[in-house]
CSV table of C-alpha atoms in Angstrom, one decimal:
chain,number,residue,atom,x,y,z
A,10,MET,CA,23.0,46.3,-55.1
A,11,GLU,CA,26.1,44.6,-56.4
A,12,GLN,CA,25.6,40.6,-56.2
A,13,GLN,CA,27.9,38.6,-54.2
A,14,PRO,CA,30.3,36.4,-56.8
A,15,TRP,CA,29.0,32.6,-56.1
A,16,GLU,CA,32.3,31.5,-54.6
A,17,ARG,CA,31.8,33.4,-51.9
A,18,GLN,CA,28.0,33.1,-51.2
A,19,VAL,CA,28.5,29.5,-51.5
A,20,LEU,CA,31.5,29.6,-48.7
A,21,THR,CA,28.9,31.8,-46.6
A,22,ASP,CA,26.7,29.0,-46.9
A,23,LEU,CA,28.8,26.4,-45.9
A,24,LEU,CA,30.2,28.3,-42.8
A,25,GLN,CA,26.8,28.9,-41.8
A,26,ALA,CA,25.9,25.3,-42.0
A,27,GLY,CA,29.0,24.6,-40.4
A,28,LEU,CA,27.9,26.7,-37.5
A,29,LYS,CA,24.5,25.2,-37.2
A,30,GLU,CA,25.6,22.0,-37.2
A,31,GLN,CA,28.0,22.8,-34.1
A,32,ARG,CA,25.1,24.5,-32.4
A,33,ARG,CA,23.2,21.3,-33.2
A,34,ALA,CA,26.1,19.2,-31.8
A,35,ARG,CA,26.7,21.3,-28.8
A,36,ARG,CA,23.0,20.9,-28.1
A,37,TRP,CA,22.9,17.0,-27.9
A,38,ASN,CA,26.1,16.7,-26.0
A,39,ILE,CA,24.4,18.8,-23.3
A,40,PHE,CA,21.5,16.7,-23.4
A,41,PHE,CA,23.3,13.4,-23.4
A,42,ARG,CA,25.3,14.6,-20.5
A,43,LEU,CA,22.4,15.5,-18.7
A,44,LEU,CA,20.7,12.3,-19.2
A,45,GLY,CA,24.0,10.4,-18.3
A,46,PHE,CA,23.8,12.5,-15.4
A,47,GLY,CA,19.9,11.5,-14.5
A,48,ILE,CA,20.7,8.2,-15.0
A,49,VAL,CA,23.8,7.9,-12.5
A,50,LEU,CA,21.7,10.0,-9.9
A,51,LEU,CA,18.4,7.0,-10.4
A,52,VAL,CA,21.0,4.2,-9.9
A,53,ILE,CA,22.5,6.0,-6.3
A,54,ALA,CA,19.2,7.0,-5.0
A,55,THR,CA,17.6,3.5,-5.6
A,56,ALA,CA,20.7,1.5,-3.9
A,57,MET,CA,20.3,4.2,-1.0
A,58,GLY,CA,16.2,3.7,-0.9
A,59,TRP,CA,15.5,7.3,-1.4
A,60,PHE,CA,12.5,6.0,-3.4
A,61,GLY,CA,9.9,3.9,-2.4
A,62,GLY,CA,9.0,3.2,1.2
A,63,LYS,CA,10.4,0.9,3.4
A,64,GLU,CA,11.6,-2.4,1.4
A,65,LEU,CA,11.3,-5.6,3.0
A,66,GLU,CA,14.1,-8.7,2.4
A,67,SER,CA,12.9,-11.4,0.2
A,68,VAL,CA,10.6,-14.0,1.5
A,69,SER,CA,11.4,-17.3,1.4
A,70,ALA,CA,9.0,-19.8,-0.2
A,71,GLY,CA,8.6,-22.3,2.5
A,72,PRO,CA,8.4,-22.5,6.1
A,73,HIS,CA,10.3,-20.0,8.1
A,74,THR,CA,10.5,-17.8,11.2
A,75,ALA,CA,9.7,-14.4,10.7
A,76,MET,CA,12.1,-11.6,12.5
A,77,VAL,CA,11.7,-7.9,13.1
A,78,SER,CA,14.0,-6.0,14.9
A,79,MET,CA,13.8,-2.8,17.2
A,80,SER,CA,17.5,-1.7,18.3
A,81,GLY,CA,18.1,2.1,20.2
A,82,GLU,CA,15.8,4.3,21.8
A,83,ILE,CA,12.2,4.7,21.4
A,84,ALA,CA,11.3,8.0,20.0
A,85,ALA,CA,8.6,9.1,16.7
A,86,ASP,CA,11.8,10.3,15.5
A,87,GLY,CA,14.3,7.7,15.3
A,88,GLU,CA,14.7,4.2,13.8
A,89,ALA,CA,13.3,2.5,17.0
A,90,ASN,CA,9.7,3.7,16.0
A,91,ILE,CA,6.2,1.8,16.2
A,92,GLU,CA,5.8,2.8,12.3
A,93,ASN,CA,8.8,0.8,11.2
A,94,VAL,CA,8.2,-2.0,14.2
A,95,LEU,CA,4.4,-2.5,13.2
A,96,ASP,CA,4.9,-2.4,9.3
A,97,GLY,CA,7.6,-5.2,9.9
A,98,VAL,CA,5.1,-7.0,12.1
A,99,THR,CA,1.9,-6.7,9.9
A,100,ALA,CA,4.0,-7.7,6.5
A,101,ALA,CA,5.2,-11.2,8.6
A,102,TYR,CA,2.0,-11.9,9.8
A,103,ASP,CA,0.6,-11.7,6.4
A,104,ASP,CA,3.1,-13.6,5.0
A,105,LYS,CA,1.2,-17.2,4.7
A,106,ASN,CA,4.7,-19.4,5.2
A,107,THR,CA,5.3,-17.4,8.4
A,108,LYS,CA,5.3,-19.8,11.6
A,109,ALA,CA,6.1,-17.6,14.1
A,110,VAL,CA,6.9,-13.7,14.6
A,111,ILE,CA,9.8,-13.1,16.7
A,112,LEU,CA,10.8,-9.2,17.7
A,113,ASN,CA,14.3,-8.5,18.1
A,114,PHE,CA,14.5,-6.3,20.8
A,115,ASN,CA,17.3,-4.0,21.8
A,116,SER,CA,16.4,-0.5,23.7
A,117,PRO,CA,16.9,1.1,26.7
A,118,GLY,CA,13.3,2.1,26.5
A,119,GLY,CA,11.8,6.0,25.8
A,120,SER,CA,8.5,7.4,24.5
A,121,PRO,CA,5.9,6.1,27.4
A,122,VAL,CA,3.3,7.1,24.5
A,123,GLN,CA,4.9,4.9,21.8
A,124,ALA,CA,5.8,2.1,23.8
A,125,GLY,CA,2.5,1.9,24.9
A,126,GLN,CA,0.6,2.4,21.6
A,127,LEU,CA,3.7,-0.1,20.1
A,128,HIS,CA,2.4,-2.5,23.1
A,129,ASP,CA,-1.6,-2.6,22.0
A,130,GLU,CA,-1.0,-3.0,18.3
A,131,LEU,CA,1.1,-6.1,19.2
A,132,LEU,CA,-2.2,-7.4,21.3
A,133,ARG,CA,-4.4,-6.4,18.7
A,134,LEU,CA,-2.3,-8.3,15.5
A,135,LYS,CA,-2.1,-11.7,18.1
A,136,ALA,CA,-5.8,-11.5,18.5
A,137,LYS,CA,-6.3,-11.5,14.9
A,138,TYR,CA,-3.6,-13.7,14.0
A,139,PRO,CA,-3.9,-16.3,17.1
A,140,SER,CA,-1.9,-19.3,15.0
A,141,ILE,CA,0.8,-17.2,14.6
A,142,PRO,CA,2.9,-16.6,18.3
A,143,LEU,CA,4.3,-13.9,18.9
A,144,TYR,CA,8.0,-14.0,20.7
A,145,VAL,CA,10.3,-11.5,22.1
A,146,VAL,CA,14.2,-11.9,21.7
A,147,ILE,CA,16.1,-9.6,23.9
A,148,SER,CA,20.0,-8.9,22.8
A,149,ASP,CA,21.9,-6.5,24.8
A,150,ILE,CA,18.9,-4.6,26.7
A,151,CYS,CA,15.3,-4.6,26.9
A,152,ALA,CA,14.3,-2.1,29.7
A,153,SER,CA,11.7,0.4,30.5
A,154,GLY,CA,9.5,1.4,27.3
A,155,CYS,CA,10.7,-1.6,25.6
A,156,TYR,CA,10.3,-3.9,28.6
A,157,TYR,CA,6.7,-2.5,28.3
A,158,ALA,CA,6.2,-3.3,24.6
A,159,ALA,CA,7.6,-6.7,25.3
A,160,VAL,CA,4.9,-8.1,27.9
A,161,ALA,CA,2.5,-8.2,24.7
A,162,ALA,CA,4.5,-11.7,23.7
A,163,ASP,CA,3.4,-15.1,24.6
A,164,LYS,CA,7.0,-15.4,25.4
A,165,ILE,CA,10.3,-13.2,26.4
A,166,TYR,CA,14.0,-14.9,25.9
A,167,ALA,CA,17.1,-13.5,26.8
A,168,ASP,CA,20.6,-14.3,26.9
A,169,LYS,CA,21.8,-14.6,30.9
A,170,ALA,CA,24.1,-11.2,30.5
A,171,SER,CA,21.0,-9.6,28.7
A,172,MET,CA,19.7,-5.9,30.8
A,173,VAL,CA,16.0,-6.1,31.7
A,174,GLY,CA,13.4,-4.6,33.8
A,175,SER,CA,13.9,-0.6,34.7
A,176,ILE,CA,9.7,-0.4,35.2
A,177,GLY,CA,9.9,2.8,36.4
A,178,VAL,CA,9.5,6.4,34.9
A,179,LEU,CA,11.2,9.5,35.0
A,180,MET,CA,10.9,13.2,34.4
A,181,ASP,CA,14.5,15.5,34.2
A,182,GLY,CA,15.5,18.8,33.7
A,183,PHE,CA,17.7,20.9,34.9
A,184,GLY,CA,17.5,24.4,37.3
A,185,PHE,CA,19.7,27.3,36.9
A,186,THR,CA,18.3,29.8,39.4
A,187,GLY,CA,21.3,29.8,41.5
A,188,THR,CA,23.5,30.1,38.8
A,189,MET,CA,21.5,33.0,37.1
A,190,GLU,CA,22.0,35.3,40.8
A,191,LYS,CA,25.3,34.7,40.8
A,192,LEU,CA,25.7,36.0,37.2
A,193,GLY,CA,23.0,38.8,37.7
A,194,VAL,CA,20.8,37.3,35.5
A,195,GLU,CA,17.0,38.0,36.2
A,196,ARG,CA,14.6,35.7,34.8
A,197,ARG,CA,11.2,37.4,33.2
A,198,LEU,CA,8.3,35.1,32.8
A,199,LEU,CA,5.1,36.1,31.6
A,200,THR,CA,2.2,33.5,31.9
A,201,ALA,CA,-1.7,33.7,31.1
A,202,GLY,CA,-2.3,30.5,33.3
A,203,ALA,CA,-1.0,29.8,36.8
A,204,ASN,CA,1.0,26.7,35.6
A,205,LYS,CA,1.8,27.6,32.0
A,206,GLY,CA,5.5,28.0,32.7
A,207,PHE,CA,5.2,24.5,34.6
A,208,LEU,CA,8.8,23.1,36.2
A,209,ASP,CA,10.3,26.0,34.1
A,210,PRO,CA,14.2,25.4,34.7
A,211,TYR,CA,15.1,29.0,35.1
A,212,SER,CA,12.7,29.8,38.1
A,213,PRO,CA,12.4,28.5,41.9
A,214,LEU,CA,10.9,24.6,41.8
A,215,ASN,CA,7.5,25.5,42.8
A,216,ALA,CA,6.1,23.1,45.2
A,217,ALA,CA,2.6,22.8,44.1
A,218,GLN,CA,3.9,22.3,40.1
A,219,LYS,CA,6.5,19.7,41.9
A,220,GLY,CA,3.8,17.7,43.4
A,221,LYS,CA,1.6,17.6,40.4
A,222,ALA,CA,4.7,15.9,38.4
A,223,GLN,CA,4.8,13.7,41.0
A,224,ALA,CA,1.3,12.6,40.9
A,225,MET,CA,1.8,12.5,37.1
A,226,LEU,CA,4.7,10.0,37.3
A,227,ASP,CA,2.7,7.8,39.9
A,228,GLU,CA,0.3,7.5,37.2
A,229,ILE,CA,1.8,6.7,34.3
A,230,HIS,CA,3.9,4.2,36.7
A,231,GLN,CA,1.2,2.0,37.5
A,232,GLN,CA,0.0,2.1,34.3
A,233,PHE,CA,3.3,0.5,33.5
A,234,ILE,CA,2.3,-1.9,36.5
A,235,ASP,CA,-0.9,-2.9,35.6
A,236,THR,CA,0.6,-3.6,31.8
A,237,VAL,CA,3.6,-5.8,33.5
A,238,LYS,CA,0.6,-7.6,35.4
A,239,ALA,CA,-1.5,-8.5,32.8
A,240,GLY,CA,1.4,-9.3,30.4
A,241,ARG,CA,3.3,-11.8,32.5
A,242,GLY,CA,0.4,-12.7,35.2
A,243,LYS,CA,1.0,-15.4,37.5
A,244,LYS,CA,5.0,-15.7,36.3
A,245,LEU,CA,5.5,-12.5,38.1
A,246,ALA,CA,7.1,-12.8,41.4
A,247,LEU,CA,5.5,-10.2,43.3
A,248,ASP,CA,6.8,-10.7,46.4
A,249,ASN,CA,9.8,-9.1,45.8
A,250,PRO,CA,9.5,-5.8,46.7
A,251,ASP,CA,12.2,-4.2,44.1
A,252,LEU,CA,10.4,-5.8,41.1
A,253,PHE,CA,8.7,-2.3,40.1
A,254,SER,CA,11.4,-0.1,41.7
A,255,GLY,CA,13.2,0.9,38.4
A,256,LEU,CA,15.7,-1.8,38.8
A,257,VAL,CA,17.8,-3.5,36.0
A,258,TRP,CA,18.3,-7.3,36.1
A,259,THR,CA,20.5,-9.9,34.4
A,260,GLY,CA,18.4,-12.1,31.8
A,261,SER,CA,19.1,-15.1,34.4
A,262,THR,CA,17.8,-13.1,37.3
A,263,GLY,CA,14.8,-11.9,35.3
A,264,ILE,CA,13.6,-15.8,34.7
A,265,LYS,CA,13.6,-16.5,38.5
A,266,LEU,CA,11.4,-13.0,38.8
A,267,GLY,CA,9.1,-14.1,36.3
A,268,LEU,CA,10.2,-11.1,33.8
A,269,VAL,CA,12.0,-13.5,31.2
A,270,ASP,CA,10.4,-17.4,30.2
A,271,ALA,CA,13.9,-18.9,28.9
A,272,LEU,CA,17.2,-18.6,27.9
A,273,GLY,CA,17.5,-17.8,24.5
A,274,SER,CA,18.6,-16.6,21.1
A,275,VAL,CA,16.4,-15.7,17.6
A,276,ASP,CA,18.3,-18.4,16.0
A,277,SER,CA,17.8,-20.8,18.9
A,278,VAL,CA,13.9,-20.0,19.3
A,279,ALA,CA,13.3,-20.4,15.5
A,280,ARG,CA,15.1,-23.8,15.5
A,281,ASP,CA,14.3,-25.1,18.8
A,282,VAL,CA,11.0,-23.6,20.0
A,283,VAL,CA,9.4,-22.8,16.6
A,284,LYS,CA,10.9,-25.6,14.9
A,285,ALA,CA,11.4,-23.2,11.4
A,286,PRO,CA,15.0,-22.4,11.7
A,287,ASP,CA,15.0,-20.6,8.4
A,288,VAL,CA,14.5,-17.1,9.8
A,289,ILE,CA,13.6,-14.1,7.3
A,290,ASP,CA,13.6,-10.7,8.3
A,291,PHE,CA,11.2,-8.5,7.8
A,292,THR,CA,12.6,-5.2,9.5
A,293,PRO,CA,11.4,-2.3,7.2
A,294,GLN,CA,14.3,-0.1,6.0
A,295,PRO,CA,13.6,3.5,5.6
A,296,GLY,CA,14.4,5.4,2.8
A,297,TYR,CA,16.2,9.0,2.8
A,298,PHE,CA,12.6,11.1,2.4
A,299,ASP,CA,11.0,8.8,4.7
A,300,ARG,CA,13.4,9.8,7.4
A,301,PHE,CA,13.1,13.4,6.4
A,302,ALA,CA,9.5,13.5,6.4
A,303,ARG,CA,8.9,11.7,9.6
A,304,ARG,CA,12.0,14.5,11.2
A,305,ILE,CA,10.1,17.5,9.7
A,306,GLY,CA,7.0,15.8,11.1
A,307,VAL,CA,8.7,16.1,14.9
A,308,ALA,CA,10.4,18.7,14.7
A,309,ALA,CA,7.9,21.2,16.8
A,310,ALA,CA,6.9,18.4,19.4
A,311,THR,CA,10.7,17.9,19.9
A,312,GLN,CA,11.0,21.9,20.4
A,313,LEU,CA,8.6,22.0,22.6
A,314,GLY,CA,9.7,19.0,24.5
A,315,SER,CA,13.4,20.2,25.0
A,316,GLN,CA,13.3,21.5,28.6
A,317,LEU,CA,11.2,19.0,30.1
A,318,LYS,CA,12.0,15.1,28.8
A,319,LEU,CA,9.3,12.4,30.0
A,320,SER,CA,10.7,8.5,29.0
A,321,ILE,CA,10.4,5.5,31.0
A,322,HIS,CA,13.7,5.0,31.4
């Protein structure tokens, strides 16, 4: 075999070395680009709270009033859920510098189960930390399920124009039988169990099932009434026949009815009642993955309850 001139061999080696260096440079370039992208993504994720659970604001070194806010409809898949509130309240009680805990409530109500569990857990925490008072301050509204939970507090404060009360229970839905008849649509519902199609909106209203539903509502309403009486005691104006009728009252009228103790805001209660004007917010802020997991967890229950909604409203 004829040997290549040494000049040609050197040139070939140089070209191959250059190609290897270019490949190496491309690999490092891709690596550093991916690394930079990962760092940027990590910074964004941290800033948005995607990692970690519920971060609390920094706690002061001195005596303070702890505040935990609950806003919106009380539901397992919403921001106003007992997990968020109780995480914040527990952290507030655990802080050695907390002089009192204020629940800043602004909710029209919601799930009777969530409201009842929140009420019971608040009572448990009060018993665990008897030296730290628990107050509720009502912002715009604290009605129905919100008020159910609020009566666990030692005292309830509100603005004179706040809306409070609505001690009642409802179950709402729709009936489509007349519309279906006009459209010539026939409902074919097969069940195993006489009441499996309980209050089906596409079937005529069954008197027996309606009676069962009303009995259930009356039972939950009585639970609500008993809870309010236990929490408010002799403060209530029990001679008022509308007190437990589901009506909503202003904060000023709520004082006369015993639903509210006095007028006040978070700042005024911290300053004038607790005597610790430094207010520290212990409200947890759920990250992205927390909210996503919660929504996945309640998806099945939400689907099952989409046709029949029971709430303390």
